[in-house]
């Protein structure tokens, strides 16, 4: 089976990056876990008003499917923010990601910001508070799959904007960035594939995925 060709995928309001070159089986496993964790976290918490609790619960759901969540979360909160969201996120995530992975996120979000029709599908884009999840996938030296779960939430100074802010510097009332790494070993991934597939059966999701 061919490897994945596209660089990123929009899953609801999650941008999954680093997908290019992944085996289709690993990509599908990560996608299924993303679908399941997002659905369950959205039921319990509103990520726009409780981003910290949402991301912790998301990691808990991943843990239930075999992911290790032992890495400490990273948090940034800035009121009256005026600057580049991309620069803040890149600086915060740099201890968890390689330069190539950060570049992959920039490409994926740049493509999303330029696609007006697709961007309109992201919930909350035109509201006062907006949040977006960025989740780069990679493998470590041991062959384990790593996923950096990060959430960017900002409270806009104006409600009439309808762009992503990744490439655009803008004044905001508040910016919150959270990031947390989860890891799953190759052995555990292979063992958990059947249970994850079974968990997907019969579930209706209120979001879809789009290649970027």
C-alpha positions as a Python dict, from the first residue, in 0.01 Angstrom:
ca = {
    (1, 'X'): (0, 0, 0),
    (2, 'X'): (132, 344, -93),
    (3, 'X'): (245, 597, 166),
    (4, 'X'): (43, 911, 235),
    (5, 'X'): (116, 1191, -14),
    (6, 'X'): (-41, 1500, 145),
    (7, 'X'): (132, 1703, 417),
    (8, 'X'): (-161, 1768, 651),
    (9, 'X'): (-524, 1684, 723),
    (10, 'X'): (-799, 1899, 875),
    (11, 'X'): (-1010, 1685, 1111),
    (12, 'X'): (-1290, 1901, 1250),
    (13, 'X'): (-1089, 2183, 1407),
    (14, 'X'): (-770, 1976, 1437),
    (15, 'X'): (-486, 2018, 1187),
    (16, 'X'): (-292, 1690, 1175),
    (17, 'X'): (51, 1752, 1019),
    (18, 'X'): (351, 1538, 931),
    (19, 'X'): (128, 1292, 746),
    (20, 'X'): (331, 1283, 423),
    (21, 'X'): (536, 965, 401),
    (22, 'X'): (341, 789, 676),
    (23, 'X'): (229, 437, 596),
    (24, 'X'): (-142, 431, 522),
    (25, 'X'): (-196, 190, 814),
    (26, 'X'): (-21, 418, 1066),
    (27, 'X'): (-194, 726, 925),
    (28, 'X'): (-534, 558, 956),
    (29, 'X'): (-457, 455, 1315),
    (30, 'X'): (-364, 814, 1406),
    (31, 'X'): (-674, 945, 1226),
    (32, 'X'): (-904, 701, 1405),
    (33, 'X'): (-755, 793, 1744),
    (34, 'X'): (-796, 1162, 1654),
    (35, 'X'): (-1161, 1111, 1563),
    (36, 'X'): (-1238, 917, 1880),
    (37, 'X'): (-1052, 1150, 2116),
    (38, 'X'): (-1196, 1467, 1962),
    (39, 'X'): (-1551, 1335, 1972),
    (40, 'X'): (-1529, 1232, 2338),
    (41, 'X'): (-1343, 1546, 2451),
    (42, 'X'): (-1598, 1768, 2275),
    (43, 'X'): (-1883, 1594, 2457),
    (44, 'X'): (-1731, 1664, 2800),
    (45, 'X'): (-1561, 2005, 2756),
    (46, 'X'): (-1586, 2315, 2539),
    (47, 'X'): (-1232, 2383, 2418),
    (48, 'X'): (-1313, 2752, 2364),
    (49, 'X'): (-1393, 2808, 2731),
    (50, 'X'): (-1195, 2524, 2895),
    (51, 'X'): (-895, 2454, 2669),
    (52, 'X'): (-682, 2309, 2950),
    (53, 'X'): (-944, 2058, 3060),
    (54, 'X'): (-1022, 1972, 2697),
    (55, 'X'): (-660, 1892, 2611),
    (56, 'X'): (-612, 1687, 2929),
    (57, 'X'): (-925, 1486, 2857),
    (58, 'X'): (-818, 1440, 2494),
    (59, 'X'): (-487, 1296, 2620),
    (60, 'X'): (-678, 1073, 2863),
    (61, 'X'): (-882, 928, 2576),
    (62, 'X'): (-565, 863, 2377),
    (63, 'X'): (-420, 692, 2686),
    (64, 'X'): (-719, 457, 2688),
    (65, 'X'): (-613, 347, 2337),
    (66, 'X'): (-252, 282, 2435),
    (67, 'X'): (-80, 621, 2413),
    (68, 'X'): (164, 724, 2687),
    (69, 'X'): (77, 1070, 2830),
    (70, 'X'): (360, 1107, 3083),
    (71, 'X'): (516, 1417, 2924),
    (72, 'X'): (448, 1741, 3110),
    (73, 'X'): (222, 1995, 2934),
    (74, 'X'): (352, 2334, 2823),
    (75, 'X'): (136, 2645, 2865),
    (76, 'X'): (150, 3008, 2748),
    (77, 'X'): (-109, 3274, 2839),
    (78, 'X'): (-82, 3636, 2730),
    (79, 'X'): (-346, 3904, 2776),
    (80, 'X'): (-363, 4197, 2533),
    (81, 'X'): (-157, 4001, 2282),
    (82, 'X'): (-20, 4188, 1981),
    (83, 'X'): (204, 3984, 1754),
    (84, 'X'): (249, 3667, 1553),
    (85, 'X'): (63, 3356, 1666),
    (86, 'X'): (295, 3148, 1447),
    (87, 'X'): (607, 3277, 1622),
    (88, 'X'): (464, 3215, 1970),
    (89, 'X'): (349, 2863, 1885),
    (90, 'X'): (678, 2777, 1712),
    (91, 'X'): (880, 2897, 2012),
    (92, 'X'): (660, 2708, 2258),
    (93, 'X'): (660, 2384, 2058),
    (94, 'X'): (1029, 2391, 1963),
    (95, 'X'): (1139, 2171, 2259),
    (96, 'X'): (894, 1904, 2138),
    (97, 'X'): (948, 1925, 1761),
    (98, 'X'): (1224, 1935, 1501),
    (99, 'X'): (1267, 2230, 1264),
    (100, 'X'): (1126, 2015, 986),
    (101, 'X'): (813, 1941, 1186),
    (102, 'X'): (759, 2310, 1260),
    (103, 'X'): (800, 2383, 888),
    (104, 'X'): (540, 2114, 815),
    (105, 'X'): (293, 2286, 1048),
    (106, 'X'): (360, 2619, 880),
    (107, 'X'): (291, 2467, 538),
    (108, 'X'): (-27, 2298, 654),
    (109, 'X'): (-173, 2602, 827),
    (110, 'X'): (-61, 2831, 545),
    (111, 'X'): (-254, 2611, 301),
    (112, 'X'): (-560, 2618, 527),
    (113, 'X'): (-551, 2995, 566),
    (114, 'X'): (-540, 3040, 188),
    (115, 'X'): (-838, 2808, 129),
    (116, 'X'): (-1136, 3029, 213),
    (117, 'X'): (-1398, 2758, 148),
    (118, 'X'): (-1222, 2504, 368),
    (119, 'X'): (-1144, 2760, 636),
    (120, 'X'): (-1514, 2840, 664),
    (121, 'X'): (-1571, 2480, 782),
    (122, 'X'): (-1361, 2539, 1095),
    (123, 'X'): (-1601, 2604, 1381),
    (124, 'X'): (-1584, 2940, 1556),
    (125, 'X'): (-1370, 3107, 1291),
    (126, 'X'): (-1592, 3418, 1282),
    (127, 'X'): (-1678, 3431, 1653),
    (128, 'X'): (-1527, 3633, 1936),
    (129, 'X'): (-1335, 3336, 2080),
    (130, 'X'): (-1164, 3093, 1846),
    (131, 'X'): (-950, 2787, 1903),
    (132, 'X'): (-760, 2555, 1673),
    (133, 'X'): (-574, 2235, 1753),
    (134, 'X'): (-240, 2159, 1584),
    (135, 'X'): (-113, 1803, 1612),
    (136, 'X'): (213, 1707, 1438),
    (137, 'X'): (281, 1333, 1399),
    (138, 'X'): (633, 1189, 1391),
    (139, 'X'): (844, 888, 1489),
    (140, 'X'): (1121, 894, 1747),
    (141, 'X'): (1454, 708, 1726),
    (142, 'X'): (1294, 394, 1872),
    (143, 'X'): (1025, 388, 1604),
    (144, 'X'): (749, 498, 1842),
    (145, 'X'): (480, 728, 1704),
    (146, 'X'): (467, 1070, 1872),
    (147, 'X'): (180, 1316, 1861),
    (148, 'X'): (213, 1669, 1997),
    (149, 'X'): (-136, 1777, 2102),
    (150, 'X'): (-150, 2156, 2100),
    (151, 'X'): (-436, 2400, 2131),
    (152, 'X'): (-432, 2767, 2031),
    (153, 'X'): (-715, 2978, 2166),
    (154, 'X'): (-752, 3348, 2120),
    (155, 'X'): (-1014, 3604, 2210),
    (156, 'X'): (-1040, 3851, 1927),
    (157, 'X'): (-1057, 4225, 1964),
    (158, 'X'): (-1307, 4229, 1676),
    (159, 'X'): (-1571, 3971, 1586),
    (160, 'X'): (-1595, 4051, 1215),
    (161, 'X'): (-1273, 3874, 1114),
    (162, 'X'): (-1285, 3539, 935),
    (163, 'X'): (-922, 3437, 889),
    (164, 'X'): (-692, 3204, 1078),
    (165, 'X'): (-435, 3455, 1211),
    (166, 'X'): (-146, 3216, 1138),
    (167, 'X'): (9, 3433, 869),
    (168, 'X'): (-148, 3757, 991),
    (169, 'X'): (-35, 3968, 1287),
    (170, 'X'): (-334, 4090, 1484),
    (171, 'X'): (-422, 4251, 1816),
    (172, 'X'): (-610, 4010, 2045),
    (173, 'X'): (-764, 4044, 2388),
    (174, 'X'): (-596, 3718, 2497),
    (175, 'X'): (-389, 3434, 2354),
    (176, 'X'): (-358, 3089, 2517),
    (177, 'X'): (-134, 2813, 2382),
    (178, 'X'): (-117, 2463, 2534),
    (179, 'X'): (95, 2169, 2415),
    (180, 'X'): (136, 1813, 2534),
    (181, 'X'): (322, 1516, 2384),
    (182, 'X'): (180, 1165, 2374),
    (183, 'X'): (365, 856, 2250),
    (184, 'X'): (268, 506, 2143),
    (185, 'X'): (515, 225, 2079),
    (186, 'X'): (508, 17, 1763),
    (187, 'X'): (424, -296, 1964),
    (188, 'X'): (130, -132, 2141),
    (189, 'X'): (6, 28, 1819),
    (190, 'X'): (-6, -308, 1644),
    (191, 'X'): (-187, -461, 1942),
    (192, 'X'): (-442, -177, 1963),
    (193, 'X'): (-535, -151, 1594),
    (194, 'X'): (-829, -398, 1622),
    (195, 'X'): (-978, -232, 1932),
    (196, 'X'): (-951, 115, 1778),
    (197, 'X'): (-1122, -7, 1459),
    (198, 'X'): (-1394, -169, 1667),
    (199, 'X'): (-1445, 156, 1864),
    (200, 'X'): (-1504, 342, 1535),
    (201, 'X'): (-1786, 109, 1428),
    (202, 'X'): (-2135, 252, 1439),
    (203, 'X'): (-2029, 598, 1559),
    (204, 'X'): (-2161, 907, 1383),
    (205, 'X'): (-1926, 1204, 1386),
    (206, 'X'): (-2034, 1567, 1344),
    (207, 'X'): (-1709, 1658, 1168),
    (208, 'X'): (-1516, 1539, 862),
    (209, 'X'): (-1156, 1535, 739),
    (210, 'X'): (-999, 1721, 445),
    (211, 'X'): (-655, 1682, 291),
    (212, 'X'): (-434, 1992, 289),
}
